[in-house]
């Protein structure tokens, strides 16, 4: 992400025009923001290929033709006459009562104001069909052979009410790298929510963070239920946006957000992206899955959590074998539903944070937000054997004042019996979701959990003089769950933008920075390791999208992780917005892609 906790303070406002359906036909919303929404034509390249990564060697772009944008290609919903009358009536209620009575009198907080959340390079873009032979300055290391994919939020329609960056429809940006050449494409992940809203021509699903506040949030929930009863929308097929995480597992690229199950996105032979299906692992996954599952580099098993904000059990743990078969759920008892955006694994354990950002839906009745910072709660971490039959084997250790939105790694210290957790601790904990006067800080921290005594220690890794907001990043994933020396993390300054990335020595606190330059900002740094067994931990390259806010041009940078020197810059054919998390799929893996 530009950071996944971003978009708090931007400038140019965008229009909040809201257009009703006519009595008989649901028309697309007319978007009046010149820069924010993908109304310009998208580009379709005429060149195709039968190979998985057949990037041509010439230096000029392939011939292309324009075609209509996604929204304008879509026909309206297949409603009968009564449904069309119901749609028009409910649209009138939305406009006359919810928008003009409940919402208009009160100003939006920055964390739900579209003029803040999706302005500048946080604004959405149109889809881009494969564009080959991109200009490359420098040299792309030949061992980088595959596809770098990065997820992000990219709302199809202009918001009709509050909107948080996390609410946008998922879009995957893909850069194909092979033999020193590069190609680019970006496509929406066509979730069930996306497809229904595209057909209707406006946003109709509630936005969990931007809209569900106070009485107007309750009204929008009731409006959604009314539309569901009339058969105008169907939430039973999924409500998620699939905009946060990406992982390649079971021969599939999976796009994820924690409000749904994953979506299978296929990388086509021509270099395009297509949504295959909402993937429930062949009927095995019956609940949502968080966007940060962990792939064990040794066992090749995928470990995951699922949390529920309404019904008990509020938290479940499970894993998948390399062949995609799923374990039984382990229900983890919690007193209240809790934000569980991330967790960690070690060689033998899963490490689960039970922190102070919780869900209290009853706060909406009192006019507040359902996502709150519970000051009376003590944060704790649970350590559970990976193959535990139930939660009775969980050992909880209190770690006060330690809200980690992301955890970068964890491992076992055999000499001391401790579990070491590396994460970025945020204060105030809920400032990603709720407007706060104090500025957000994200401190890279080491947390030690003593499983014998049940006590913990917690300290910053950087010295006070070197302290930076470090958010969004990773360690060498070949060493996930094992002791690592280095982490590569986004420098989220000036908050919420990312001005560079840091390579941090986790044992000494030494930090080396790669700064993008004047008016240049990026997102999550992604480390691609060399595949040889003899390579060192930092033997590889860091990939990161970077955008120049003066020229409005975007690039993909390739930086040597060992010496933090720029190796290559790939010029993108169109603007790439700040986004969330990514992964790298090798050409070898693509051969067996489902």
mmCIF file of C-alpha atoms in Angstrom, residues 7 15 95 100 116 211 228 230 253 268 291 300 312 331 353 370 374 379 383 447 449 513 529 537 587:
data_model
loop_
_atom_site.group_PDB
_atom_site.id
_atom_site.type_symbol
_atom_site.label_atom_id
_atom_site.label_comp_id
_atom_site.label_asym_id
_atom_site.label_seq_id
_atom_site.Cartn_x
_atom_site.Cartn_y
_atom_site.Cartn_z
ATOM 1 C CA UNK A 7 -5.167 8.289 2.588
ATOM 2 C CA UNK A 15 -17.803 15.801 -6.887
ATOM 3 C CA UNK A 95 -31.624 10.425 -2.114
ATOM 4 C CA UNK A 100 -30.234 14.783 2.222
ATOM 5 C CA UNK A 116 -9.411 13.096 1.084
ATOM 6 C CA UNK A 211 -20.518 4.486 5.306
ATOM 7 C CA UNK A 228 -32.060 -7.690 -1.205
ATOM 8 C CA UNK A 230 -36.771 -7.120 -3.649
ATOM 9 C CA UNK A 253 -3.246 -16.381 -7.856
ATOM 10 C CA UNK A 268 -3.414 -15.328 -19.245
ATOM 11 C CA UNK A 291 -5.949 -11.034 3.447
ATOM 12 C CA UNK A 300 4.352 -25.347 1.647
ATOM 13 C CA UNK A 312 -19.541 -16.476 17.658
ATOM 14 C CA UNK A 331 -12.456 -22.102 17.100
ATOM 15 C CA UNK A 353 -2.780 -10.914 18.091
ATOM 16 C CA UNK A 370 -18.569 0.381 15.111
ATOM 17 C CA UNK A 374 -11.109 -0.231 23.590
ATOM 18 C CA UNK A 379 -3.606 -6.393 24.138
ATOM 19 C CA UNK A 383 0.636 -18.876 20.640
ATOM 20 C CA UNK A 447 8.032 -8.343 20.957
ATOM 21 C CA UNK A 449 6.744 -13.788 24.356
ATOM 22 C CA UNK A 513 17.331 3.966 3.088
ATOM 23 C CA UNK A 529 15.096 -13.515 -3.595
ATOM 24 C CA UNK A 537 19.439 -13.575 3.005
ATOM 25 C CA UNK A 587 7.448 -18.275 -14.885
#
